[in-house]
Amino acid sequence: MALIQQPVQGSSSLCANETIQTIHCFSRRVTSVSVMPTTCSTKSPKKRKDRKSSGLIPTKHQVDPKRELSRILRTDAAVKSIERKANSEKYNTLWPKAVLEALDDAVKENRWQSALKIFSLLRKQHWYEPRCKTYTKLFKLLGNCKQSEQASLLFELLLSEGLKPTIDVYTSLISVYGKCSLLEKAFATLEYMKSASDCTPNVFTFTVLISCCCKLARFDLVNRVLLEMSYLGFRCSTVTYNTILDGYGKAGLFEEMENVLADMIEDGDSLPDVFTLNSIIGSYGNGGNIRKMESWYNRFQLMGVEPDITKVLQIIMTT
């Protein structure tokens, strides 16, 4: 953690000027990167001598506007009527497209209560077939809305329908518990997953769990997950490393962050990318350490990592 030193009397304006000059110098140099010279042609574009278009669509591609509008209105009306029918027991022969689109709309808009009602209606249809993909979509929604109890009930429903949970199902359920700060349940789900046949956790599963731990500043559990990964023969991906780096950086644990970055570079397989660069210089920028920020910017350039200039400038402007 960086210590904030009290300025020597009479030198505060000098330090401030030095910092501002450093930022301006760094900003000008960043802006100059990847800026290609442009050439302007003085030649006027040639006028096309083609015949003027009549504006008509060729017959074989022509669509009747009235029929198309009618189709759109019918579809929209059908989708909107689904939620009104969700509480009824008598609708079991509804149009599949309308039901599925209504469910998708509810998920996209994070309306978890409506989504669960529509899903209940979906299960009543004579054409319904249970799919893990649908459950995964709902788990992600419940995670965004932090509805862990509903997720637990949904998982029980999945099992009751005779489905065998996939890696995506378990991973999305772990994410739900993590987002709800229920790390014990998240780790218990991982253990349950490991005991299931033909459903071994993958790198993405562990990365999701690590992300949950980082957001709750439980870095002791991050090390536990890394040991588990190593025991099972998994190596960190670039995304895994970036997740840990971002967590340490936001927590102000710069020494730990640099240690992880050193491991990442030595790994050789999961090399730093533009997201790594953004995390490192963003963390030092937020911490007010301009010199470290500039130093790592230079080192990333030497490693061949091209910066996102817009992102870098945003970081500089907020420093």
PDB file of N, CA and C in Angstrom, residues 176-238:
ATOM      1  N   VAL A 176     -24.206 -17.404  -9.334  1.00  0.00           N
ATOM      2  CA  VAL A 176     -25.344 -16.849  -8.584  1.00  0.00           C
ATOM      3  C   VAL A 176     -24.984 -16.705  -7.111  1.00  0.00           C
ATOM      4  N   TYR A 177     -24.476 -17.788  -6.519  1.00  0.00           N
ATOM      5  CA  TYR A 177     -24.135 -17.758  -5.097  1.00  0.00           C
ATOM      6  C   TYR A 177     -23.017 -16.755  -4.811  1.00  0.00           C
ATOM      7  N   GLY A 178     -22.045 -16.675  -5.717  1.00  0.00           N
ATOM      8  CA  GLY A 178     -20.955 -15.722  -5.530  1.00  0.00           C
ATOM      9  C   GLY A 178     -21.436 -14.289  -5.555  1.00  0.00           C
ATOM     10  N   LYS A 179     -22.322 -13.970  -6.508  1.00  0.00           N
ATOM     11  CA  LYS A 179     -22.851 -12.606  -6.609  1.00  0.00           C
ATOM     12  C   LYS A 179     -23.722 -12.246  -5.412  1.00  0.00           C
ATOM     13  N   CYS A 180     -24.252 -13.267  -4.746  1.00  0.00           N
ATOM     14  CA  CYS A 180     -25.083 -13.034  -3.561  1.00  0.00           C
ATOM     15  C   CYS A 180     -24.264 -13.117  -2.269  1.00  0.00           C
ATOM     16  N   SER A 181     -22.931 -13.138  -2.413  1.00  0.00           N
ATOM     17  CA  SER A 181     -21.997 -13.197  -1.269  1.00  0.00           C
ATOM     18  C   SER A 181     -22.134 -14.483  -0.470  1.00  0.00           C
ATOM     19  N   LEU A 182     -22.595 -15.541  -1.105  1.00  0.00           N
ATOM     20  CA  LEU A 182     -22.748 -16.845  -0.452  1.00  0.00           C
ATOM     21  C   LEU A 182     -21.631 -17.775  -0.936  1.00  0.00           C
ATOM     22  N   LEU A 183     -20.410 -17.466  -0.496  1.00  0.00           N
ATOM     23  CA  LEU A 183     -19.262 -18.224  -0.987  1.00  0.00           C
ATOM     24  C   LEU A 183     -19.262 -19.671  -0.498  1.00  0.00           C
ATOM     25  N   GLU A 184     -19.816 -19.908   0.683  1.00  0.00           N
ATOM     26  CA  GLU A 184     -19.883 -21.290   1.179  1.00  0.00           C
ATOM     27  C   GLU A 184     -20.724 -22.153   0.244  1.00  0.00           C
ATOM     28  N   LYS A 185     -21.848 -21.607  -0.195  1.00  0.00           N
ATOM     29  CA  LYS A 185     -22.700 -22.343  -1.133  1.00  0.00           C
ATOM     30  C   LYS A 185     -22.023 -22.486  -2.487  1.00  0.00           C
ATOM     31  N   ALA A 186     -21.271 -21.485  -2.876  1.00  0.00           N
ATOM     32  CA  ALA A 186     -20.558 -21.554  -4.156  1.00  0.00           C
ATOM     33  C   ALA A 186     -19.534 -22.681  -4.132  1.00  0.00           C
ATOM     34  N   PHE A 187     -18.775 -22.778  -3.043  1.00  0.00           N
ATOM     35  CA  PHE A 187     -17.778 -23.848  -2.931  1.00  0.00           C
ATOM     36  C   PHE A 187     -18.449 -25.210  -2.771  1.00  0.00           C
ATOM     37  N   ALA A 188     -19.590 -25.244  -2.073  1.00  0.00           N
ATOM     38  CA  ALA A 188     -20.324 -26.504  -1.929  1.00  0.00           C
ATOM     39  C   ALA A 188     -20.824 -26.991  -3.284  1.00  0.00           C
ATOM     40  N   THR A 189     -21.260 -26.059  -4.127  1.00  0.00           N
ATOM     41  CA  THR A 189     -21.702 -26.415  -5.480  1.00  0.00           C
ATOM     42  C   THR A 189     -20.542 -26.966  -6.293  1.00  0.00           C
ATOM     43  N   LEU A 190     -19.357 -26.393  -6.107  1.00  0.00           N
ATOM     44  CA  LEU A 190     -18.170 -26.907  -6.796  1.00  0.00           C
ATOM     45  C   LEU A 190     -17.886 -28.346  -6.382  1.00  0.00           C
ATOM     46  N   GLU A 191     -17.999 -28.625  -5.080  1.00  0.00           N
ATOM     47  CA  GLU A 191     -17.763 -29.991  -4.598  1.00  0.00           C
ATOM     48  C   GLU A 191     -18.821 -30.946  -5.139  1.00  0.00           C
ATOM     49  N   TYR A 192     -20.067 -30.484  -5.170  1.00  0.00           N
ATOM     50  CA  TYR A 192     -21.153 -31.303  -5.717  1.00  0.00           C
ATOM     51  C   TYR A 192     -20.897 -31.598  -7.188  1.00  0.00           C
ATOM     52  N   MET A 193     -20.388 -30.606  -7.881  1.00  0.00           N
ATOM     53  CA  MET A 193     -20.075 -30.749  -9.302  1.00  0.00           C
ATOM     54  C   MET A 193     -18.971 -31.777  -9.510  1.00  0.00           C
ATOM     55  N   LYS A 194     -17.955 -31.738  -8.661  1.00  0.00           N
ATOM     56  CA  LYS A 194     -16.828 -32.666  -8.787  1.00  0.00           C
ATOM     57  C   LYS A 194     -17.245 -34.105  -8.526  1.00  0.00           C
ATOM     58  N   SER A 195     -18.281 -34.276  -7.710  1.00  0.00           N
ATOM     59  CA  SER A 195     -18.742 -35.632  -7.408  1.00  0.00           C
ATOM     60  C   SER A 195     -19.624 -36.208  -8.505  1.00  0.00           C
ATOM     61  N   ALA A 196     -20.120 -35.336  -9.389  1.00  0.00           N
ATOM     62  CA  ALA A 196     -20.979 -35.795 -10.488  1.00  0.00           C
ATOM     63  C   ALA A 196     -20.130 -36.461 -11.564  1.00  0.00           C
ATOM     64  N   SER A 197     -20.698 -37.449 -12.199  1.00  0.00           N
ATOM     65  CA  SER A 197     -19.967 -38.166 -13.246  1.00  0.00           C
ATOM     66  C   SER A 197     -19.951 -37.359 -14.540  1.00  0.00           C
ATOM     67  N   ASP A 198     -18.819 -37.365 -15.200  1.00  0.00           N
ATOM     68  CA  ASP A 198     -18.656 -36.692 -16.501  1.00  0.00           C
ATOM     69  C   ASP A 198     -18.985 -35.200 -16.452  1.00  0.00           C
ATOM     70  N   CYS A 199     -18.665 -34.548 -15.347  1.00  0.00           N
ATOM     71  CA  CYS A 199     -18.935 -33.103 -15.255  1.00  0.00           C
ATOM     72  C   CYS A 199     -17.842 -32.424 -14.431  1.00  0.00           C
ATOM     73  N   THR A 200     -16.616 -32.563 -14.871  1.00  0.00           N
ATOM     74  CA  THR A 200     -15.477 -31.979 -14.169  1.00  0.00           C
ATOM     75  C   THR A 200     -15.430 -30.470 -14.386  1.00  0.00           C
ATOM     76  N   PRO A 201     -15.167 -29.695 -13.343  1.00  0.00           N
ATOM     77  CA  PRO A 201     -15.042 -28.242 -13.520  1.00  0.00           C
ATOM     78  C   PRO A 201     -13.944 -27.916 -14.527  1.00  0.00           C
ATOM     79  N   ASN A 202     -14.131 -26.857 -15.276  1.00  0.00           N
ATOM     80  CA  ASN A 202     -13.098 -26.436 -16.222  1.00  0.00           C
ATOM     81  C   ASN A 202     -12.492 -25.107 -15.770  1.00  0.00           C
ATOM     82  N   VAL A 203     -11.585 -24.573 -16.571  1.00  0.00           N
ATOM     83  CA  VAL A 203     -10.899 -23.331 -16.206  1.00  0.00           C
ATOM     84  C   VAL A 203     -11.897 -22.187 -16.037  1.00  0.00           C
ATOM     85  N   PHE A 204     -12.929 -22.155 -16.878  1.00  0.00           N
ATOM     86  CA  PHE A 204     -13.922 -21.090 -16.778  1.00  0.00           C
ATOM     87  C   PHE A 204     -14.669 -21.166 -15.451  1.00  0.00           C
ATOM     88  N   THR A 205     -14.988 -22.385 -14.996  1.00  0.00           N
ATOM     89  CA  THR A 205     -15.662 -22.561 -13.703  1.00  0.00           C
ATOM     90  C   THR A 205     -14.824 -21.973 -12.580  1.00  0.00           C
ATOM     91  N   PHE A 206     -13.540 -22.319 -12.562  1.00  0.00           N
ATOM     92  CA  PHE A 206     -12.654 -21.808 -11.516  1.00  0.00           C
ATOM     93  C   PHE A 206     -12.475 -20.297 -11.626  1.00  0.00           C
ATOM     94  N   THR A 207     -12.437 -19.779 -12.841  1.00  0.00           N
ATOM     95  CA  THR A 207     -12.282 -18.336 -13.032  1.00  0.00           C
ATOM     96  C   THR A 207     -13.486 -17.581 -12.485  1.00  0.00           C
ATOM     97  N   VAL A 208     -14.677 -18.123 -12.704  1.00  0.00           N
ATOM     98  CA  VAL A 208     -15.897 -17.504 -12.165  1.00  0.00           C
ATOM     99  C   VAL A 208     -15.845 -17.480 -10.642  1.00  0.00           C
ATOM    100  N   LEU A 209     -15.413 -18.590 -10.042  1.00  0.00           N
ATOM    101  CA  LEU A 209     -15.318 -18.661  -8.584  1.00  0.00           C
ATOM    102  C   LEU A 209     -14.267 -17.683  -8.054  1.00  0.00           C
ATOM    103  N   ILE A 210     -13.144 -17.586  -8.752  1.00  0.00           N
ATOM    104  CA  ILE A 210     -12.095 -16.634  -8.362  1.00  0.00           C
ATOM    105  C   ILE A 210     -12.615 -15.199  -8.441  1.00  0.00           C
ATOM    106  N   SER A 211     -13.369 -14.897  -9.482  1.00  0.00           N
ATOM    107  CA  SER A 211     -13.940 -13.561  -9.639  1.00  0.00           C
ATOM    108  C   SER A 211     -14.849 -13.217  -8.464  1.00  0.00           C
ATOM    109  N   CYS A 212     -15.647 -14.177  -8.035  1.00  0.00           N
ATOM    110  CA  CYS A 212     -16.543 -13.957  -6.891  1.00  0.00           C
ATOM    111  C   CYS A 212     -15.738 -13.674  -5.626  1.00  0.00           C
ATOM    112  N   CYS A 213     -14.655 -14.426  -5.424  1.00  0.00           N
ATOM    113  CA  CYS A 213     -13.814 -14.228  -4.241  1.00  0.00           C
ATOM    114  C   CYS A 213     -13.131 -12.862  -4.271  1.00  0.00           C
ATOM    115  N   CYS A 214     -12.649 -12.460  -5.443  1.00  0.00           N
ATOM    116  CA  CYS A 214     -11.965 -11.165  -5.573  1.00  0.00           C
ATOM    117  C   CYS A 214     -12.907 -10.006  -5.274  1.00  0.00           C
ATOM    118  N   LYS A 215     -14.134 -10.089  -5.763  1.00  0.00           N
ATOM    119  CA  LYS A 215     -15.093  -9.003  -5.553  1.00  0.00           C
ATOM    120  C   LYS A 215     -15.452  -8.844  -4.080  1.00  0.00           C
ATOM    121  N   LEU A 216     -15.298  -9.935  -3.313  1.00  0.00           N
ATOM    122  CA  LEU A 216     -15.574  -9.882  -1.879  1.00  0.00           C
ATOM    123  C   LEU A 216     -14.287  -9.754  -1.069  1.00  0.00           C
ATOM    124  N   ALA A 217     -13.162  -9.517  -1.773  1.00  0.00           N
ATOM    125  CA  ALA A 217     -11.845  -9.345  -1.139  1.00  0.00           C
ATOM    126  C   ALA A 217     -11.441 -10.554  -0.302  1.00  0.00           C
ATOM    127  N   ARG A 218     -11.864 -11.742  -0.723  1.00  0.00           N
ATOM    128  CA  ARG A 218     -11.464 -12.978  -0.042  1.00  0.00           C
ATOM    129  C   ARG A 218     -10.297 -13.605  -0.808  1.00  0.00           C
ATOM    130  N   PHE A 219      -9.149 -12.952  -0.711  1.00  0.00           N
ATOM    131  CA  PHE A 219      -7.987 -13.404  -1.468  1.00  0.00           C
ATOM    132  C   PHE A 219      -7.387 -14.681  -0.890  1.00  0.00           C
ATOM    133  N   ASP A 220      -7.700 -14.978   0.374  1.00  0.00           N
ATOM    134  CA  ASP A 220      -7.271 -16.253   0.948  1.00  0.00           C
ATOM    135  C   ASP A 220      -7.949 -17.415   0.221  1.00  0.00           C
ATOM    136  N   LEU A 221      -9.191 -17.212  -0.184  1.00  0.00           N
ATOM    137  CA  LEU A 221      -9.907 -18.252  -0.919  1.00  0.00           C
ATOM    138  C   LEU A 221      -9.432 -18.344  -2.367  1.00  0.00           C
ATOM    139  N   VAL A 222      -8.917 -17.231  -2.895  1.00  0.00           N
ATOM    140  CA  VAL A 222      -8.363 -17.262  -4.254  1.00  0.00           C
ATOM    141  C   VAL A 222      -7.205 -18.246  -4.310  1.00  0.00           C
ATOM    142  N   ASN A 223      -6.327 -18.186  -3.318  1.00  0.00           N
ATOM    143  CA  ASN A 223      -5.194 -19.117  -3.267  1.00  0.00           C
ATOM    144  C   ASN A 223      -5.669 -20.557  -3.140  1.00  0.00           C
ATOM    145  N   ARG A 224      -6.752 -20.751  -2.412  1.00  0.00           N
ATOM    146  CA  ARG A 224      -7.320 -22.099  -2.273  1.00  0.00           C
ATOM    147  C   ARG A 224      -7.800 -22.628  -3.619  1.00  0.00           C
ATOM    148  N   VAL A 225      -8.448 -21.775  -4.394  1.00  0.00           N
ATOM    149  CA  VAL A 225      -8.936 -22.179  -5.718  1.00  0.00           C
ATOM    150  C   VAL A 225      -7.765 -22.481  -6.651  1.00  0.00           C
ATOM    151  N   LEU A 226      -6.722 -21.660  -6.584  1.00  0.00           N
ATOM    152  CA  LEU A 226      -5.553 -21.880  -7.437  1.00  0.00           C
ATOM    153  C   LEU A 226      -4.883 -23.216  -7.128  1.00  0.00           C
ATOM    154  N   LEU A 227      -4.815 -23.570  -5.847  1.00  0.00           N
ATOM    155  CA  LEU A 227      -4.250 -24.866  -5.462  1.00  0.00           C
ATOM    156  C   LEU A 227      -5.113 -26.009  -5.981  1.00  0.00           C
ATOM    157  N   GLU A 228      -6.419 -25.825  -5.914  1.00  0.00           N
ATOM    158  CA  GLU A 228      -7.354 -26.832  -6.429  1.00  0.00           C
ATOM    159  C   GLU A 228      -7.172 -27.011  -7.935  1.00  0.00           C
ATOM    160  N   MET A 229      -7.018 -25.912  -8.638  1.00  0.00           N
ATOM    161  CA  MET A 229      -6.789 -25.975 -10.084  1.00  0.00           C
ATOM    162  C   MET A 229      -5.510 -26.743 -10.405  1.00  0.00           C
ATOM    163  N   SER A 230      -4.459 -26.422  -9.675  1.00  0.00           N
ATOM    164  CA  SER A 230      -3.171 -27.078  -9.907  1.00  0.00           C
ATOM    165  C   SER A 230      -3.267 -28.575  -9.634  1.00  0.00           C
ATOM    166  N   TYR A 231      -3.995 -28.936  -8.586  1.00  0.00           N
ATOM    167  CA  TYR A 231      -4.154 -30.352  -8.230  1.00  0.00           C
ATOM    168  C   TYR A 231      -4.875 -31.122  -9.332  1.00  0.00           C
ATOM    169  N   LEU A 232      -5.853 -30.470  -9.965  1.00  0.00           N
ATOM    170  CA  LEU A 232      -6.622 -31.116 -11.031  1.00  0.00           C
ATOM    171  C   LEU A 232      -5.944 -31.006 -12.398  1.00  0.00           C
ATOM    172  N   GLY A 233      -4.786 -30.359 -12.438  1.00  0.00           N
ATOM    173  CA  GLY A 233      -4.034 -30.274 -13.689  1.00  0.00           C
ATOM    174  C   GLY A 233      -4.401 -29.109 -14.581  1.00  0.00           C
ATOM    175  N   PHE A 234      -5.095 -28.106 -14.020  1.00  0.00           N
ATOM    176  CA  PHE A 234      -5.477 -26.934 -14.815  1.00  0.00           C
ATOM    177  C   PHE A 234      -4.472 -25.805 -14.608  1.00  0.00           C
ATOM    178  N   ARG A 235      -4.228 -25.054 -15.681  1.00  0.00           N
ATOM    179  CA  ARG A 235      -3.378 -23.879 -15.609  1.00  0.00           C
ATOM    180  C   ARG A 235      -4.227 -22.636 -15.834  1.00  0.00           C
ATOM    181  N   CYS A 236      -3.791 -21.543 -15.244  1.00  0.00           N
ATOM    182  CA  CYS A 236      -4.542 -20.294 -15.386  1.00  0.00           C
ATOM    183  C   CYS A 236      -4.538 -19.827 -16.834  1.00  0.00           C
ATOM    184  N   SER A 237      -5.689 -19.383 -17.287  1.00  0.00           N
ATOM    185  CA  SER A 237      -5.782 -18.757 -18.605  1.00  0.00           C
ATOM    186  C   SER A 237      -5.481 -17.269 -18.455  1.00  0.00           C
ATOM    187  N   THR A 238      -5.383 -16.584 -19.569  1.00  0.00           N
ATOM    188  CA  THR A 238      -5.174 -15.134 -19.526  1.00  0.00           C
ATOM    189  C   THR A 238      -6.321 -14.449 -18.786  1.00  0.00           C
TER     190      THR A 238
END
